[in-house]
Amino acid sequence: MTFSFAVLIGYLTGGRLSKLAELKVRWPATAMIGLALQFAPVPGKTLPLVMLWVSFGSLFVFAVANIRVVGFPLIAIGIVLNFTVIAVNHGMPVTREALVASHQQDTLQMLLNDGGAKHHLSGSSDHLLFLGDVTAVPPIRQIVSIGDVFTYLGVMLLIVGGMRGRARQVVEMPEVQRVGD
């Protein structure tokens, strides 16, 4: 839905989807590896959590390598926020209230039994809960964190900027005068 909305905005602002093919990003394999690590089915608790941390490291490296491309500063902030709450709590805390409000109460039992390495039902021992998955988006049965919001906004800016052919930020360097000129 986020991507469709970004494409719509891109078209409404004079962009073309074909322009996205011209978008130049550095180290795309780093992003692919980071995403693959998040979804790799690995049993246990420790190895999946370590893989999740490495995944966020890879995604952050990718974001920093492309920091001059529109949207990537927000994506980097989102990655840092999500990594922080996951690292501190050994997984992403999800509130019971957000699950119910997003009509996902059927996943409560799964989170109580074994939520996996990435998510767990929040409890009194969790820290920085405001950075966790606490905001329900009922129409699309989703729960988001503040980090997700930054990441989604960054991706939307990247799509719109890419469609308009203006994704790369130009950083003007001041002209330096040599001594004696």
CSV table of C-alpha atoms in Angstrom, one decimal:
chain,number,residue,atom,x,y,z
A,1,MET,CA,0.0,0.0,0.0
A,2,THR,CA,2.8,2.4,0.9
A,3,PHE,CA,4.5,1.7,-2.5
A,4,SER,CA,1.3,2.1,-4.4
A,5,PHE,CA,0.7,5.5,-2.7
A,6,ALA,CA,4.3,6.6,-3.5
A,7,VAL,CA,3.8,5.6,-7.2
A,8,LEU,CA,0.6,7.5,-7.3
A,9,ILE,CA,2.3,10.6,-5.9
A,10,GLY,CA,5.1,10.1,-8.3
A,11,TYR,CA,2.7,10.1,-11.2
A,12,LEU,CA,0.8,13.1,-9.9
A,13,THR,CA,4.0,15.1,-9.6
A,14,GLY,CA,5.0,14.4,-13.2
A,15,GLY,CA,7.1,11.3,-12.7
A,16,ARG,CA,7.3,8.2,-14.7
A,17,LEU,CA,7.7,4.6,-13.4
A,18,SER,CA,10.3,3.9,-16.1
A,19,LYS,CA,12.6,6.5,-14.4
A,20,LEU,CA,13.1,4.2,-11.5
A,21,ALA,CA,15.2,1.9,-13.7
A,22,GLU,CA,17.7,4.8,-14.0
A,23,LEU,CA,18.0,5.1,-10.2
A,24,LYS,CA,21.6,4.4,-9.2
A,25,VAL,CA,22.2,2.9,-5.8
A,26,ARG,CA,25.4,1.6,-4.4
A,27,TRP,CA,25.9,-1.9,-3.0
A,28,PRO,CA,22.4,-3.4,-3.7
A,29,ALA,CA,23.7,-6.9,-2.8
A,30,THR,CA,24.2,-5.7,0.7
A,31,ALA,CA,20.5,-4.9,1.0
A,32,MET,CA,19.5,-8.2,-0.5
A,33,ILE,CA,21.7,-10.1,2.0
A,34,GLY,CA,20.2,-8.0,4.8
A,35,LEU,CA,16.7,-8.8,3.8
A,36,ALA,CA,17.4,-12.5,3.2
A,37,LEU,CA,18.9,-12.8,6.7
A,38,GLN,CA,15.6,-11.5,8.2
A,39,PHE,CA,13.5,-14.1,6.4
A,40,ALA,CA,15.8,-17.1,6.5
A,41,PRO,CA,14.1,-20.0,8.4
A,42,VAL,CA,16.6,-21.0,11.1
A,43,PRO,CA,15.6,-22.9,14.2
A,44,GLY,CA,16.4,-21.8,17.7
A,45,LYS,CA,16.6,-18.4,19.4
A,46,THR,CA,20.2,-17.3,19.5
A,47,LEU,CA,21.3,-17.9,15.8
A,48,PRO,CA,18.1,-16.2,14.4
A,49,LEU,CA,18.6,-13.2,16.7
A,50,VAL,CA,22.3,-12.9,15.7
A,51,MET,CA,21.2,-13.2,12.0
A,52,LEU,CA,18.7,-10.4,12.6
A,53,TRP,CA,21.3,-8.2,14.1
A,54,VAL,CA,23.7,-8.8,11.2
A,55,SER,CA,20.8,-8.1,8.9
A,56,PHE,CA,20.2,-4.7,10.4
A,57,GLY,CA,24.0,-4.1,10.1
A,58,SER,CA,23.9,-4.9,6.4
A,59,LEU,CA,20.9,-2.7,5.8
A,60,PHE,CA,22.5,0.2,7.7
A,61,VAL,CA,25.7,-0.1,5.6
A,62,PHE,CA,23.5,-0.1,2.5
A,63,ALA,CA,21.6,3.0,3.7
A,64,VAL,CA,24.9,4.9,4.6
A,65,ALA,CA,26.4,4.0,1.2
A,66,ASN,CA,23.4,5.7,-0.4
A,67,ILE,CA,23.0,8.5,2.1
A,68,ARG,CA,23.1,11.2,-0.7
A,69,VAL,CA,20.1,9.6,-2.4
A,70,VAL,CA,16.8,11.1,-1.5
A,71,GLY,CA,15.0,9.1,1.2
A,72,PHE,CA,18.0,7.2,2.5
A,73,PRO,CA,18.6,9.5,5.5
A,74,LEU,CA,15.1,8.6,6.7
A,75,ILE,CA,15.6,4.9,5.9
A,76,ALA,CA,18.9,4.9,7.9
A,77,ILE,CA,17.1,6.5,10.9
A,78,GLY,CA,14.4,3.9,10.7
A,79,ILE,CA,16.9,1.1,10.6
A,80,VAL,CA,18.7,2.5,13.7
A,81,LEU,CA,15.5,2.9,15.6
A,82,ASN,CA,14.3,-0.6,14.9
A,83,PHE,CA,17.7,-2.1,15.6
A,84,THR,CA,18.0,-0.3,18.9
A,85,VAL,CA,14.7,-1.6,20.3
A,86,ILE,CA,15.4,-5.1,18.9
A,87,ALA,CA,18.9,-5.2,20.4
A,88,VAL,CA,17.9,-3.9,23.8
A,89,ASN,CA,15.0,-6.4,24.1
A,90,HIS,CA,16.4,-9.4,22.1
A,91,GLY,CA,13.5,-9.0,19.7
A,92,MET,CA,10.8,-6.5,18.7
A,93,PRO,CA,8.2,-6.1,21.5
A,94,VAL,CA,4.6,-6.1,20.2
A,95,THR,CA,1.8,-4.8,22.5
A,96,ARG,CA,-1.3,-6.8,23.1
A,97,GLU,CA,-3.4,-3.6,22.6
A,98,ALA,CA,-1.8,-3.0,19.1
A,99,LEU,CA,-2.5,-6.7,18.1
A,100,VAL,CA,-6.2,-6.4,19.1
A,101,ALA,CA,-6.6,-2.9,17.5
A,102,SER,CA,-5.1,-4.2,14.2
A,103,HIS,CA,-7.4,-7.2,14.3
A,104,GLN,CA,-4.5,-9.6,14.7
A,105,GLN,CA,-5.5,-11.1,18.1
A,106,ASP,CA,-5.2,-14.5,16.5
A,107,THR,CA,-1.4,-14.1,16.7
A,108,LEU,CA,-1.4,-13.6,20.4
A,109,GLN,CA,-1.1,-17.3,21.2
A,110,MET,CA,1.8,-17.7,18.7
A,111,LEU,CA,3.7,-14.8,20.4
A,112,LEU,CA,3.0,-16.3,23.8
A,113,ASN,CA,4.3,-19.7,22.8
A,114,ASP,CA,7.3,-18.8,20.6
A,115,GLY,CA,7.2,-15.5,18.7
A,116,GLY,CA,10.5,-16.3,17.0
A,117,ALA,CA,13.6,-14.2,17.1
A,118,LYS,CA,12.1,-11.0,15.7
A,119,HIS,CA,8.9,-10.5,17.7
A,120,HIS,CA,7.6,-11.2,21.1
A,121,LEU,CA,4.7,-10.0,23.2
A,122,SER,CA,5.8,-7.0,25.2
A,123,GLY,CA,6.1,-7.4,29.0
A,124,SER,CA,7.3,-5.5,32.0
A,125,SER,CA,11.0,-6.4,31.3
A,126,ASP,CA,10.9,-4.6,27.9
A,127,HIS,CA,12.7,-1.3,27.5
A,128,LEU,CA,12.1,1.5,25.0
A,129,LEU,CA,8.7,0.2,24.3
A,130,PHE,CA,7.7,3.4,22.5
A,131,LEU,CA,10.1,2.3,19.7
A,132,GLY,CA,8.5,-1.2,19.5
A,133,ASP,CA,5.6,-2.4,17.4
A,134,VAL,CA,2.9,-0.4,19.3
A,135,THR,CA,0.9,1.5,16.6
A,136,ALA,CA,-2.0,-0.3,15.0
A,137,VAL,CA,-3.0,0.3,11.4
A,138,PRO,CA,-6.4,-1.5,11.4
A,139,PRO,CA,-7.4,-1.1,7.7
A,140,ILE,CA,-4.4,-3.1,6.6
A,141,ARG,CA,-4.0,-5.4,9.7
A,142,GLN,CA,-0.6,-4.1,10.5
A,143,ILE,CA,1.4,-2.9,13.5
A,144,VAL,CA,4.2,-0.4,13.0
A,145,SER,CA,7.0,1.0,15.0
A,146,ILE,CA,8.4,4.6,14.8
A,147,GLY,CA,11.4,3.0,12.9
A,148,ASP,CA,9.0,1.5,10.4
A,149,VAL,CA,7.4,4.9,9.8
A,150,PHE,CA,10.8,6.5,9.1
A,151,THR,CA,11.7,3.7,6.8
A,152,TYR,CA,8.4,3.7,4.9
A,153,LEU,CA,8.6,7.5,4.5
A,154,GLY,CA,12.2,7.2,3.2
A,155,VAL,CA,11.2,4.5,0.7
A,156,MET,CA,8.2,6.7,-0.4
A,157,LEU,CA,10.6,9.7,-1.0
A,158,LEU,CA,13.0,7.4,-2.8
A,159,ILE,CA,10.2,6.1,-5.2
A,160,VAL,CA,8.8,9.6,-5.8
A,161,GLY,CA,12.3,11.1,-6.3
A,162,GLY,CA,13.3,8.2,-8.6
A,163,MET,CA,10.1,8.6,-10.7
A,164,ARG,CA,10.8,12.2,-11.1
A,165,GLY,CA,14.5,11.6,-12.0
A,166,ARG,CA,15.6,13.6,-8.9
A,167,ALA,CA,16.6,11.0,-6.4
A,168,ARG,CA,20.3,11.9,-6.1
A,169,GLN,CA,20.9,14.9,-4.0
A,170,VAL,CA,23.5,17.2,-5.3
A,171,VAL,CA,25.9,18.5,-2.7
A,172,GLU,CA,27.5,21.7,-3.9
A,173,MET,CA,31.0,22.2,-2.6
A,174,PRO,CA,32.1,25.8,-2.1
A,175,GLU,CA,34.8,27.0,-4.5
A,176,VAL,CA,38.1,27.2,-2.7
A,177,GLN,CA,40.4,30.1,-3.6
A,178,ARG,CA,44.1,29.4,-3.5
A,179,VAL,CA,46.5,31.7,-1.7
A,180,GLY,CA,48.0,34.2,-4.1
A,181,ASP,CA,45.1,34.3,-6.6
